[in-house]
Amino acid sequence: SQQGEEDPQALSIQEGENATMNCSYKTSINNLQWYRQNSGRGLVHLILIRSNEREKHSGRLRVTLDTSKKSSSLLITASRAADTASYFCATPGAGSYQLTFGKGTKLSVIP
Amino acid sequence: EPEVTQTPSHQVTQMGQEVILRCVPISNHLYFYWYRQILGQKVEFLVSFYNNEISEKSEIFDDQFSVERPDGSNFTLKIRSTKLEDSAMYFCASSDGVSNEQFFGPGTRLTVL
């Protein structure tokens, strides 16, 4: 099954700085999704990038995908305290809708 | 904006009791899922449901678990005889089946005593 693994495990930055999180996976994918989870809360879908896309933007979010390296990155620009959360990448299995999640990156944005 | 809802937000039960977790997926979605997250661990897939039947399930989803779509709006997860290790946050999700973007509910925190 796919394994999305994020790094770093934890990231602490000052408000206004950019935050970059990375995700690696092991097998071929059709798409890769990023989610946010505030402490003890639900998962919020941020963005989906397809395997034939290299970069995608949504507001302050920028996601890249490098299928040759089996990796993706999530960039949050001009971070805010409200961006403090855990961020996960998730990949579906081959021919499957089942999502496999990584352990996540815990982002702390200090005001 | 449409969203997935789940009830209750927190369920406390005694070991061996049956629990039913409820979800209302986004109305035009066709695929429904349950995931769980044990405290401090990864989100894990349990089961997917399409066209009134299970389409995939994980090893976690054993005979103690069942899912049902009893009417046109609700999607339930039943655990027949709860164990201590079933304590977790349970998330329902739904997707339209076209993009595979899965939208998650806020979760039900299940505590088994």
XYZ file of C-alpha atoms in Angstrom:
224
model
C 0.000 0.000 0.000
C 1.026 3.611 -0.431
C 2.902 5.190 2.434
C 2.957 8.934 2.736
C 5.598 10.024 5.191
C 6.023 13.658 6.048
C 9.047 15.529 7.223
C 9.898 17.317 9.333
C 7.855 15.787 12.149
C 7.638 19.197 13.797
C 8.248 22.713 12.564
C 8.177 25.959 14.514
C 8.259 29.316 12.718
C 7.466 32.961 13.305
C 4.284 34.474 11.957
C 4.860 35.849 8.460
C 7.494 33.265 7.559
C 6.945 30.516 5.008
C 6.524 26.905 6.059
C 7.540 23.980 3.879
C 6.553 20.396 4.580
C 7.570 17.385 2.561
C 5.973 14.043 1.877
C 7.442 10.908 0.366
C 5.620 7.851 -0.835
C 6.639 4.464 -2.141
C 4.545 3.371 -5.105
C 2.808 4.879 -8.117
C -0.131 7.129 -7.400
C -2.991 8.790 -9.282
C -3.130 11.713 -6.928
C -1.862 13.005 -3.616
C -3.881 14.966 -1.101
C -2.933 17.264 1.752
C -5.028 17.641 4.874
C -4.870 19.829 7.973
C -5.900 18.776 11.453
C -6.212 21.175 14.326
C -5.507 19.597 17.690
C -8.133 16.971 18.493
C -10.340 18.043 15.635
C -11.372 16.755 12.214
C -9.401 16.601 8.999
C -9.776 19.485 6.584
C -9.064 18.799 2.932
C -6.598 21.362 1.594
C -5.653 20.375 -1.914
C -5.446 17.449 -4.327
C -2.725 17.244 -6.941
C -2.953 14.718 -9.766
C -0.041 12.630 -10.948
C 0.127 14.565 -14.227
C 0.401 17.909 -12.409
C 3.668 19.351 -11.131
C 2.403 22.300 -9.150
C -0.873 23.580 -7.812
C -1.868 26.705 -5.912
C -4.725 27.494 -3.596
C -4.588 30.835 -1.813
C -1.435 30.833 0.337
C -0.826 27.149 -0.354
C 1.482 25.803 -2.999
C 1.843 22.096 -3.600
C 4.419 20.450 -5.817
C 4.616 16.863 -6.948
C 7.664 15.067 -8.310
C 6.599 11.603 -9.385
C 10.155 10.657 -10.372
C 11.266 11.194 -6.770
C 7.936 10.077 -5.317
C 7.718 13.215 -3.256
C 5.487 16.206 -2.696
C 5.872 19.441 -0.820
C 3.364 21.798 0.758
C 4.375 25.432 1.090
C 2.371 27.820 3.228
C 3.352 31.397 2.530
C 3.058 34.312 4.972
C 2.068 31.994 7.806
C -0.417 33.015 10.478
C -0.952 31.798 14.018
C -4.174 30.176 12.784
C -2.091 27.901 10.531
C -0.892 26.092 13.656
C -2.002 22.488 13.079
C -0.800 19.088 11.925
C -0.493 18.586 8.184
C -0.825 15.206 6.509
C -0.332 13.900 3.046
C -2.507 11.019 1.900
C -2.324 8.777 -1.126
C -4.848 6.341 -2.562
C -3.933 2.748 -3.296
C -3.672 1.436 -6.829
C -7.187 1.027 -8.172
C -8.483 1.991 -4.772
C -10.125 4.916 -3.031
C -8.596 3.962 0.300
C -6.332 6.751 1.550
C -3.115 6.010 3.397
C -1.978 8.813 5.662
C 1.464 9.713 6.911
C 2.289 10.612 10.492
C 2.066 14.296 9.745
C 4.069 17.438 10.341
C 3.131 19.424 13.423
C 3.413 23.112 12.528
C 3.568 25.786 15.205
C 3.329 29.399 14.091
C 4.448 31.775 16.809
C 2.724 35.176 16.836
C -20.666 24.988 1.978
C -21.795 21.340 2.297
C -20.073 19.359 5.006
C -19.975 15.920 6.553
C -21.532 15.779 10.004
C -21.074 13.169 12.710
C -22.869 12.339 15.934
C -22.192 12.066 18.761
C -19.024 14.108 19.135
C -17.983 11.997 22.110
C -19.172 8.537 23.133
C -18.185 6.791 26.330
C -19.047 3.123 26.665
C -18.232 0.075 28.730
C -16.164 -2.733 27.275
C -18.388 -5.307 25.598
C -21.154 -2.854 24.783
C -22.379 -2.115 21.284
C -21.961 1.370 19.858
C -23.307 2.996 16.722
C -21.549 5.997 15.276
C -23.538 8.121 12.886
C -22.585 10.199 9.899
C -24.401 12.299 7.362
C -22.242 12.502 4.214
C -22.392 15.321 1.697
C -25.672 14.893 -0.121
C -24.539 14.311 -3.709
C -21.600 12.090 -2.785
C -21.639 8.413 -3.694
C -18.695 6.967 -1.791
C -18.538 6.776 1.982
C -15.697 5.879 4.294
C -14.787 5.285 7.893
C -11.312 5.936 9.256
C -10.009 5.930 12.781
C -7.138 7.626 14.591
C -5.849 6.216 17.838
C -4.418 8.997 19.979
C -0.992 10.036 18.721
C -1.072 7.661 15.762
C -1.789 7.799 12.046
C -5.222 8.012 10.534
C -6.123 4.466 9.451
C -8.607 3.343 6.831
C -11.394 1.033 7.998
C -13.917 0.625 5.204
C -15.373 2.131 2.060
C -18.960 1.818 0.917
C -20.514 2.323 -2.485
C -23.810 1.385 -4.049
C -25.075 -0.068 -0.768
C -22.233 -2.455 -0.240
C -18.707 -2.546 1.140
C -16.190 -1.938 -1.613
C -12.993 -2.202 0.455
C -12.101 -2.954 4.028
C -8.907 -3.120 6.025
C -7.678 -5.804 8.393
C -8.922 -3.699 11.275
C -12.497 -4.029 10.029
C -13.229 -7.478 11.418
C -16.519 -9.212 12.264
C -17.071 -6.859 15.181
C -17.565 -3.968 12.770
C -20.411 -3.336 10.360
C -21.629 -0.423 8.279
C -25.026 0.490 7.034
C -26.787 3.157 5.058
C -30.226 2.814 6.605
C -31.797 5.640 4.621
C -30.854 8.147 1.949
C -28.814 10.359 4.233
C -27.251 8.472 7.149
C -24.192 6.223 7.166
C -23.448 4.293 10.340
C -20.592 2.330 11.838
C -21.498 -0.290 14.420
C -19.061 -1.945 16.772
C -20.773 -4.988 18.245
C -18.732 -5.649 21.345
C -16.294 -2.854 22.094
C -12.770 -3.477 23.347
C -10.436 -1.121 25.144
C -8.314 -0.868 22.004
C -11.282 0.468 20.036
C -10.839 3.767 21.854
C -10.028 6.252 19.104
C -11.343 9.118 17.053
C -13.561 7.794 14.282
C -13.882 9.852 11.132
C -16.494 9.520 8.444
C -15.674 10.804 4.958
C -17.407 11.030 1.624
C -16.418 11.669 -1.963
C -18.147 12.101 -5.286
C -16.124 9.281 -6.806
C -14.826 11.439 -9.626
C -11.896 13.272 -8.084
C -11.368 11.103 -4.990
C -11.226 14.234 -2.860
C -12.470 12.894 0.429
C -14.185 15.271 2.796
C -14.053 14.369 6.442
C -16.441 14.955 9.292
C -15.332 16.368 12.649
C -15.066 12.903 14.172
C -16.531 10.973 17.085
C -14.225 10.391 20.005
C -14.966 6.892 21.318
C -13.758 6.038 24.804
C -14.097 2.431 25.929
C -13.776 1.895 29.672
